XYZ file of N, CA and C in Angstrom:
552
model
N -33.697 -11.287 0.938
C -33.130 -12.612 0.738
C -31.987 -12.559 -0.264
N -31.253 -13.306 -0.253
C -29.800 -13.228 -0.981
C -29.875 -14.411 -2.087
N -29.681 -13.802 -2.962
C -29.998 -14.611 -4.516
C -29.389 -15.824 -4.219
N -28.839 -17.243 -4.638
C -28.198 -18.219 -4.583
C -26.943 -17.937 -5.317
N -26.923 -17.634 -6.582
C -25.800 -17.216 -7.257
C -24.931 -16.102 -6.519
N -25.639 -15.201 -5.883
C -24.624 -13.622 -5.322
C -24.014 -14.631 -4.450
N -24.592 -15.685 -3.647
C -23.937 -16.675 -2.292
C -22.877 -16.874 -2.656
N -23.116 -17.444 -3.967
C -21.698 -18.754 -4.273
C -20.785 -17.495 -4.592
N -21.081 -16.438 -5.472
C -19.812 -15.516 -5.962
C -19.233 -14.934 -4.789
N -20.305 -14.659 -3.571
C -19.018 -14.538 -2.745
C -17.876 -15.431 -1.762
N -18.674 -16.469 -2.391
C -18.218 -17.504 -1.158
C -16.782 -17.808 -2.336
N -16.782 -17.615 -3.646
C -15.472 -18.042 -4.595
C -14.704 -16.854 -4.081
N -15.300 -15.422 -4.359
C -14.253 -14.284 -4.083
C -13.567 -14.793 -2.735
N -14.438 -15.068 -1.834
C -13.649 -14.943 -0.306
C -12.774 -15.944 -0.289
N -12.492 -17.043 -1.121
C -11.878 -18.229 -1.304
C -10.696 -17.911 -2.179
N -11.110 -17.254 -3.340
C -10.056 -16.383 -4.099
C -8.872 -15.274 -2.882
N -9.458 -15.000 -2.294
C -8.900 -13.697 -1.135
C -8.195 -14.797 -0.563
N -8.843 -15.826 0.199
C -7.772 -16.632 1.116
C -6.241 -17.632 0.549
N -6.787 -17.820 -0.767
C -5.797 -18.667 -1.037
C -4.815 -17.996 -1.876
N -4.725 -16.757 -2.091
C -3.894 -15.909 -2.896
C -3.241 -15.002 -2.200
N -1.651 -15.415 -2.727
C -0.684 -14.781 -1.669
C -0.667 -13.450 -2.023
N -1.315 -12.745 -2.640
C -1.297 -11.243 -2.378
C -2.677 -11.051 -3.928
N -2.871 -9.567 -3.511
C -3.965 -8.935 -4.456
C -3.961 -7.768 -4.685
N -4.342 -7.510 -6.416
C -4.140 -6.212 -6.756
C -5.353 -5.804 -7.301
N -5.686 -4.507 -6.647
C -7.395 -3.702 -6.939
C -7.163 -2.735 -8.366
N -7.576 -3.019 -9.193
C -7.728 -2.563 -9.975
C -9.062 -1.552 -10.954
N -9.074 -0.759 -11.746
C -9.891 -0.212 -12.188
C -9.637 0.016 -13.675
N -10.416 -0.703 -13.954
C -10.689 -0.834 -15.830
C -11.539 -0.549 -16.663
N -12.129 0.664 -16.175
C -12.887 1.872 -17.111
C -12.050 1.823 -18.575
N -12.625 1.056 -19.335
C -12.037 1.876 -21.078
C -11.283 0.847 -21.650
N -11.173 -0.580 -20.524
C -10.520 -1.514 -21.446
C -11.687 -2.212 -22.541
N -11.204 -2.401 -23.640
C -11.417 -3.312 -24.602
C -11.884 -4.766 -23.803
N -12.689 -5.338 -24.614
C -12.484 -6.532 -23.863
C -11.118 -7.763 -24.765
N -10.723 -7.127 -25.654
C -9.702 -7.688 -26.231
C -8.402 -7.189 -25.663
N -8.599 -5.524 -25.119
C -7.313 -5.548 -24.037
C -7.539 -6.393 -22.689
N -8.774 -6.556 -21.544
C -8.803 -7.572 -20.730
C -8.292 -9.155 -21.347
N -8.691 -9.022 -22.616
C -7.807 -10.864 -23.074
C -6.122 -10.481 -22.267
N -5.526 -9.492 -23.241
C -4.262 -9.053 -23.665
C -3.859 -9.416 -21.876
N -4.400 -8.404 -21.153
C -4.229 -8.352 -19.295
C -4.018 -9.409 -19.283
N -4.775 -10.679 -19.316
C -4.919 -12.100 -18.448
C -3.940 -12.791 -19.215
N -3.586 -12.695 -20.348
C -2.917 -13.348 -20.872
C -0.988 -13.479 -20.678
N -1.311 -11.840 -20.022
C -0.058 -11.186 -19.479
C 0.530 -11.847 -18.263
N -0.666 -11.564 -17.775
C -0.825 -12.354 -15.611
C -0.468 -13.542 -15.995
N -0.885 -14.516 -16.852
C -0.570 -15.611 -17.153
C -1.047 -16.592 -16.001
N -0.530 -17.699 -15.441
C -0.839 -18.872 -14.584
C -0.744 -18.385 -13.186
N 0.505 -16.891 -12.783
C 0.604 -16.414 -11.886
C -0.517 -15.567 -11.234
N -1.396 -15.231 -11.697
C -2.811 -14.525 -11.298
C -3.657 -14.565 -12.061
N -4.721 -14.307 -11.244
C -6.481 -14.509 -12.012
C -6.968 -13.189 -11.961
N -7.310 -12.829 -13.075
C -7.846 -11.461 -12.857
C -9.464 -11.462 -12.788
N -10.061 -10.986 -12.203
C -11.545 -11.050 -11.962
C -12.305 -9.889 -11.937
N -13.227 -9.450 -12.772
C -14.439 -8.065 -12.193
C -15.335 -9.060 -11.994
N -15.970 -7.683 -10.606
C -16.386 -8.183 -9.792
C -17.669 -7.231 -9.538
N -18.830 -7.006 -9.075
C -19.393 -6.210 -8.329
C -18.799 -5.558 -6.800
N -19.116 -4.276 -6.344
C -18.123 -3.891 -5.674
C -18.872 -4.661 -4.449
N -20.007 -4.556 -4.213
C -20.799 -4.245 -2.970
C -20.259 -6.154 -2.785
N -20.187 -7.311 -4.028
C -20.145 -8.864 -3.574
C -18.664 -8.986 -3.224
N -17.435 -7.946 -3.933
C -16.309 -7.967 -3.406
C -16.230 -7.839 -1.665
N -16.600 -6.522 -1.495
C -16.678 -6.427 0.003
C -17.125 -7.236 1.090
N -17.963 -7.989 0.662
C -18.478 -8.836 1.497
C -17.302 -10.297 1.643
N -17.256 -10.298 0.323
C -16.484 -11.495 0.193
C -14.921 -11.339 1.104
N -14.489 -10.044 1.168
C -13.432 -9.438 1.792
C -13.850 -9.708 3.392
N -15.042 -9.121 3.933
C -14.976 -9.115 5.111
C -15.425 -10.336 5.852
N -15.971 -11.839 4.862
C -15.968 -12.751 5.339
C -13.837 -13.518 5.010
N -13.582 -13.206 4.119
C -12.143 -13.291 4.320
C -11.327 -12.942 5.224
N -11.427 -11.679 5.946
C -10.903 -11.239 6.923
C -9.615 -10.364 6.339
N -10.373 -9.908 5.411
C -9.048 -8.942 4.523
C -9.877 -7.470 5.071
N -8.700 -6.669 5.449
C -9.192 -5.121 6.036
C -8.630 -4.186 5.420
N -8.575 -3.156 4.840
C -8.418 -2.234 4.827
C -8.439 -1.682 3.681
N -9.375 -2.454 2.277
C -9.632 -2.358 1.009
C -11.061 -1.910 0.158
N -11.813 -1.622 1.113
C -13.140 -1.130 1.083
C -13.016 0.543 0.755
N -12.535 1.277 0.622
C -12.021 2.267 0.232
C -11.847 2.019 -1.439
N -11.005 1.099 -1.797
C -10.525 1.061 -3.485
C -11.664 0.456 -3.508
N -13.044 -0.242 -3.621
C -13.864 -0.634 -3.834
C -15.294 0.330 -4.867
N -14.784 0.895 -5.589
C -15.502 2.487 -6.118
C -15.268 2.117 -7.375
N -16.336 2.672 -8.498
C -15.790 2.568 -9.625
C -16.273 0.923 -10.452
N -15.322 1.057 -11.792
C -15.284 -0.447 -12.356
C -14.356 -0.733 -11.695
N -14.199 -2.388 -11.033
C -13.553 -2.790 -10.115
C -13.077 -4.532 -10.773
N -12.045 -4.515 -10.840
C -11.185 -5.975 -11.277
C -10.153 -6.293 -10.271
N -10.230 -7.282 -9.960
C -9.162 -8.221 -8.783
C -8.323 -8.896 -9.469
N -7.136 -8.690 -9.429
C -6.004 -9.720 -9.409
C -5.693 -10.491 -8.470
N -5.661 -11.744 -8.199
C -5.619 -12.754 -7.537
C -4.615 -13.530 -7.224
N -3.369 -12.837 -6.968
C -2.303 -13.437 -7.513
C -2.005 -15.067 -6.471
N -2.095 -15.772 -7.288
C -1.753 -17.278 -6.825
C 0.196 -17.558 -6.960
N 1.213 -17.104 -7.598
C 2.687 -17.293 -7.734
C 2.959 -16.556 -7.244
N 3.673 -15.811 -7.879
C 4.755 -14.817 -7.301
C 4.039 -13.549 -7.483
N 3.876 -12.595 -6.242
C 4.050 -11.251 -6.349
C 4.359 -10.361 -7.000
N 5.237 -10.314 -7.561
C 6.617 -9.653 -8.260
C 6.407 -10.005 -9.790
N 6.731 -11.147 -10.291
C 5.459 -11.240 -11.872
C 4.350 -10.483 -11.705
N 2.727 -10.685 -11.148
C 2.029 -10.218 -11.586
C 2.302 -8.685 -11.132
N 3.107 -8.895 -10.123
C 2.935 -6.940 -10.050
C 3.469 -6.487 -11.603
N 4.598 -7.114 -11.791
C 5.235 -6.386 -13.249
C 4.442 -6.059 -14.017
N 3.285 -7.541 -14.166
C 2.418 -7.458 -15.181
C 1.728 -6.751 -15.611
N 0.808 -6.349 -14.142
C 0.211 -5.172 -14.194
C 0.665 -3.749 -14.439
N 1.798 -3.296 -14.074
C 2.550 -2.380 -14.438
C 3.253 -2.045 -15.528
N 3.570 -3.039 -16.454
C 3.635 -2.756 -17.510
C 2.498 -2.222 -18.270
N 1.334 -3.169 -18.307
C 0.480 -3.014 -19.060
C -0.377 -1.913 -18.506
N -0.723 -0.969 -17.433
C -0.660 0.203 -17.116
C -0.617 1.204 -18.076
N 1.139 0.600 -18.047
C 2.161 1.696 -18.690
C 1.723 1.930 -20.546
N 1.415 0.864 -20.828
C 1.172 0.788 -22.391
C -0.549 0.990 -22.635
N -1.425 1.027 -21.551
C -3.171 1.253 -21.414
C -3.177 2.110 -20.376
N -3.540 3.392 -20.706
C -3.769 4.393 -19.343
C -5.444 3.964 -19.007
N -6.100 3.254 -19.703
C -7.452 2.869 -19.028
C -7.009 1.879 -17.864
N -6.209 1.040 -17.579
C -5.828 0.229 -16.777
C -5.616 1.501 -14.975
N -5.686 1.405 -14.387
C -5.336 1.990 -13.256
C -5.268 1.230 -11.933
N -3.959 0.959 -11.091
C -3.868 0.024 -10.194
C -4.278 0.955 -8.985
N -5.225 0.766 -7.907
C -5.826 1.461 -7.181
C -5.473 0.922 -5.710
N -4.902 -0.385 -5.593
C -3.968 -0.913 -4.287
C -3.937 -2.375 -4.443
N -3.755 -2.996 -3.323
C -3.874 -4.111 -3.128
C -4.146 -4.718 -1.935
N -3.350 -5.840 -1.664
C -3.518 -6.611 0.007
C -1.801 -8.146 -0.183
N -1.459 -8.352 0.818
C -0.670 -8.903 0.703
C -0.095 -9.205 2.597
N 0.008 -10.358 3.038
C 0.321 -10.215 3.952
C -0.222 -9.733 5.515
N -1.464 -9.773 5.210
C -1.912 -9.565 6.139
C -2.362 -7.570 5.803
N -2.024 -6.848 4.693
C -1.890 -5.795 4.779
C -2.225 -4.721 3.895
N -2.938 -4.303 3.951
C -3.444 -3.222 2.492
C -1.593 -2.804 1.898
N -1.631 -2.885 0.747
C -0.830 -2.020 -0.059
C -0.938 -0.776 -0.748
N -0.261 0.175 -0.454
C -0.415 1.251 -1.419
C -0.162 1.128 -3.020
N -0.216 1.975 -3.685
C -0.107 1.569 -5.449
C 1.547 2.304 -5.369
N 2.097 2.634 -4.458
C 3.492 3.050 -4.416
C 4.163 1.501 -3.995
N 3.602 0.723 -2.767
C 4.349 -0.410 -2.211
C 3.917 -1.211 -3.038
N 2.998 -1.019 -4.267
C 2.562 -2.109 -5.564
C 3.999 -1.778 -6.758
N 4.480 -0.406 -6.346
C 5.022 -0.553 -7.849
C 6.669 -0.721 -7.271
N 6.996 -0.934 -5.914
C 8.291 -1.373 -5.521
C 8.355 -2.789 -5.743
N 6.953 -3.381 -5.508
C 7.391 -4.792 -5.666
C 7.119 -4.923 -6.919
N 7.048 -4.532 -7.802
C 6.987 -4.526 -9.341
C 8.440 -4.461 -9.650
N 9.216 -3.192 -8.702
C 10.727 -3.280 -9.594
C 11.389 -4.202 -8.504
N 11.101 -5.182 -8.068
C 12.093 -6.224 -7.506
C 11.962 -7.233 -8.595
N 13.454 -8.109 -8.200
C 13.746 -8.912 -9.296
C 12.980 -10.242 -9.093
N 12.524 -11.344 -9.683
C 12.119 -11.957 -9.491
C 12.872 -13.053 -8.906
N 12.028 -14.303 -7.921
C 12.739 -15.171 -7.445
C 13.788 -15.462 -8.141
N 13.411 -16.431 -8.855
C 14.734 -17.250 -9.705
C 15.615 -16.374 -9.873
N 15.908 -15.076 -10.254
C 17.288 -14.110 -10.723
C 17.759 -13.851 -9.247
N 16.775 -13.699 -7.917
C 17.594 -13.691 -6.320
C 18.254 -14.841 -5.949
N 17.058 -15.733 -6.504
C 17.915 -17.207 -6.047
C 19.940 -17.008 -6.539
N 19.622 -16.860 -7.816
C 20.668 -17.455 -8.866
C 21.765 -16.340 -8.381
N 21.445 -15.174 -8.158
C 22.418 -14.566 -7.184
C 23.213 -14.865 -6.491
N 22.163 -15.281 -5.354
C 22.501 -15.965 -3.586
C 23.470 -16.852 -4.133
N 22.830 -17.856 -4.787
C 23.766 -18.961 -5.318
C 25.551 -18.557 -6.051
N 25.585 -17.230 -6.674
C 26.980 -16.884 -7.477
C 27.340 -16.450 -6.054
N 26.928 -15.596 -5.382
C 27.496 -14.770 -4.173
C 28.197 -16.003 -3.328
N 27.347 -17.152 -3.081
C 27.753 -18.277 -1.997
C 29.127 -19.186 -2.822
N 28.956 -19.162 -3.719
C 30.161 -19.954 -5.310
C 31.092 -18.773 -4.839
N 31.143 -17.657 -5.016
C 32.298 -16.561 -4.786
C 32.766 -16.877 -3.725
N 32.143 -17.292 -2.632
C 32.571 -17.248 -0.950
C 33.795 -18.161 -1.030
N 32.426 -19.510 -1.363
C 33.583 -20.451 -1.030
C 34.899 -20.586 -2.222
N 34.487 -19.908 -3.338
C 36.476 -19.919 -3.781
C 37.199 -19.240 -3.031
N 36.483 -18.081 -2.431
C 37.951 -17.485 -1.710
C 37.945 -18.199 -0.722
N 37.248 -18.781 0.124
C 37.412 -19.709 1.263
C 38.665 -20.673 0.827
N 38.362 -21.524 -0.682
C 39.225 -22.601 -0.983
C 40.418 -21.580 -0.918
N 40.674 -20.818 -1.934
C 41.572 -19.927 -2.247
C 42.791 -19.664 -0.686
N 42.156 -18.762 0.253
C 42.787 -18.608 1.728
C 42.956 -19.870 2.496
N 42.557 -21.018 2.340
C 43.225 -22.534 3.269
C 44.218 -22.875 2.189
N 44.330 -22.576 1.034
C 45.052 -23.337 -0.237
C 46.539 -22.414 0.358
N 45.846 -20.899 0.524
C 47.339 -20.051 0.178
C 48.280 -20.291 0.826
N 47.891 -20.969 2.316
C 49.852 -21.501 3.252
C 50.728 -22.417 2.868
N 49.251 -23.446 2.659
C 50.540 -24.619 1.823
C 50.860 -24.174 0.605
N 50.500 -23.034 -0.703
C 51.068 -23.002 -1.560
C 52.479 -21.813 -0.711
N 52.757 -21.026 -0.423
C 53.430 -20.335 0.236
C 54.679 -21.463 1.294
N 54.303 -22.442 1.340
C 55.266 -23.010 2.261
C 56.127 -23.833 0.756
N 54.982 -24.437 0.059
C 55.662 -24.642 -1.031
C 56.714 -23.902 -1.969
N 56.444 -22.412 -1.733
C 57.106 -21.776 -2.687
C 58.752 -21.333 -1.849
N 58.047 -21.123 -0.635
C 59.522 -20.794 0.252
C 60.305 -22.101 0.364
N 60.020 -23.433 0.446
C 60.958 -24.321 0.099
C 61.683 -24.864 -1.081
N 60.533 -24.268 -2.040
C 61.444 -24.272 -3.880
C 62.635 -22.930 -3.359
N 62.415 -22.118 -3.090
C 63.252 -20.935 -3.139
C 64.390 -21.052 -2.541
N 64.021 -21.561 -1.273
C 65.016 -22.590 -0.050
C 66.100 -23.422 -0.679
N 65.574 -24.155 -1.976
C 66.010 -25.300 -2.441
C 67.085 -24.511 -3.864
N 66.336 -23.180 -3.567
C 67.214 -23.071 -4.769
C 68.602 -22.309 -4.126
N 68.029 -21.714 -3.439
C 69.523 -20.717 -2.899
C 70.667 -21.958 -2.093
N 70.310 -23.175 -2.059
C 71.184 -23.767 -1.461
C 71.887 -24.386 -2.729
N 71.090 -24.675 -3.554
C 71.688 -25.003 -4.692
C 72.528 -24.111 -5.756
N 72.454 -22.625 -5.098
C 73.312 -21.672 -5.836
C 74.369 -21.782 -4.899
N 73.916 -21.864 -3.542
C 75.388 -21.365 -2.538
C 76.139 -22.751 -3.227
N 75.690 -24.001 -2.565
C 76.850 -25.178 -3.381
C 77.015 -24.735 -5.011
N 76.863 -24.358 -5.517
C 76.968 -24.486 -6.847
C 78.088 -23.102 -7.355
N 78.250 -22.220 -6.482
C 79.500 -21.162 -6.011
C 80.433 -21.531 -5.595
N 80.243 -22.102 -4.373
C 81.265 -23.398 -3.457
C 81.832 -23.930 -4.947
N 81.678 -24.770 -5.029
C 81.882 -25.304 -5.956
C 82.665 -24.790 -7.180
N 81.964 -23.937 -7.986
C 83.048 -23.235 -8.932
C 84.140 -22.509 -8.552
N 83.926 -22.197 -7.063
C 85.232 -21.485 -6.404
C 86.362 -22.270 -6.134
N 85.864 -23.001 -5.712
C 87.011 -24.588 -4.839
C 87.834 -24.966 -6.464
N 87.484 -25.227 -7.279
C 88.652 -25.479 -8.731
C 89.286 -24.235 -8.907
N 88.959 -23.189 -8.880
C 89.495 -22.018 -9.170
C 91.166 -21.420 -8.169
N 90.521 -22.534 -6.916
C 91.771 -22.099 -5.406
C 92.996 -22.877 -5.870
N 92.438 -24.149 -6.933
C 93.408 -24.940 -6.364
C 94.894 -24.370 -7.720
């Protein structure tokens, strides 16, 4: 018979799995529990980090319909949950990795798709939304000046050949002219 409590934890994990646009498997042999503060505090609003039992993860996975993560399921086992952006908590985790070798990212899921801890640490070095957005946005501002720029350049060009126009006629009379007193 299945305890009441193991029910509900998996019925949150599998709920955690569905509503989180991607997830990172983790293994945290040797953290502090003042470095797990430090972790969550890192992830911030963008992910939930969770240990878990492995055997209530899995289940919770295969009533989710997440495949191919039962493998990283070994070990001390913590879920990142990421609810924002991808790309934050991947950083997150990767930094703090980098500064706790007890931390170890062991894969993820995203998309329908197991991740490797290689396709975890590419989307770690992508830039985050807002700096692509703000890009797109200078790149599309660049366009259209040269857009303005190339419809502007005929009429300034027609303008300039009729100042120029205006002037050589005003030199030819203005020769005429000093010549004609000079004949007489």
């Amino acid at each position: 018979m299945a305890k009441p409590d193991k029910v509900a934890a998996v019925a949150e994990i599998a709920e955690s799995f569905r509503s989180s646009s991607a997830t990172v498997v983790t293994q945290y042999t040797g953290l502090s529990v003042s470095q797990l503060s430090q972790l969550r505090r890192a992830l911030g609003t963008s992910a939930k980090y969770r240990v878990a039992k492995n055997t209530l993860v899995k289940r919770a996975a295969e009533d989710a319909g997440v495949q191919g993560l039962d493998g990283l399921f070994v070990g001390a086992t913590a879920i990142a949950f990421v609810e924002g952006e991808p790309v934050d908590a991947a950083k997150a985790l990767r930094d703090f990795a980098k500064d706790n070798n007890a931390l170890v990212i062991k894969g993820g899921y995203m998309d329908g798709k197991a991740l490797s801890v290689a396709e975890i640490g590419k989307i770690a070095d992508l830039e985050s939304r807002e700096v692509l957005l703000s890009k797109a946005a200078g790149a599309f501002k660049a366009k259209l000046s040269q857009a303005a720029a190339l419809f502007q350049a005929p009429a300034s060009q027609v303008a300039r050949l009729a100042a120029a126009l205006e002037d050589k006629q005003r030199g030819a009379t203005g020769t005429e002219a000093a010549e004609a007193p000079a004949e007489s």
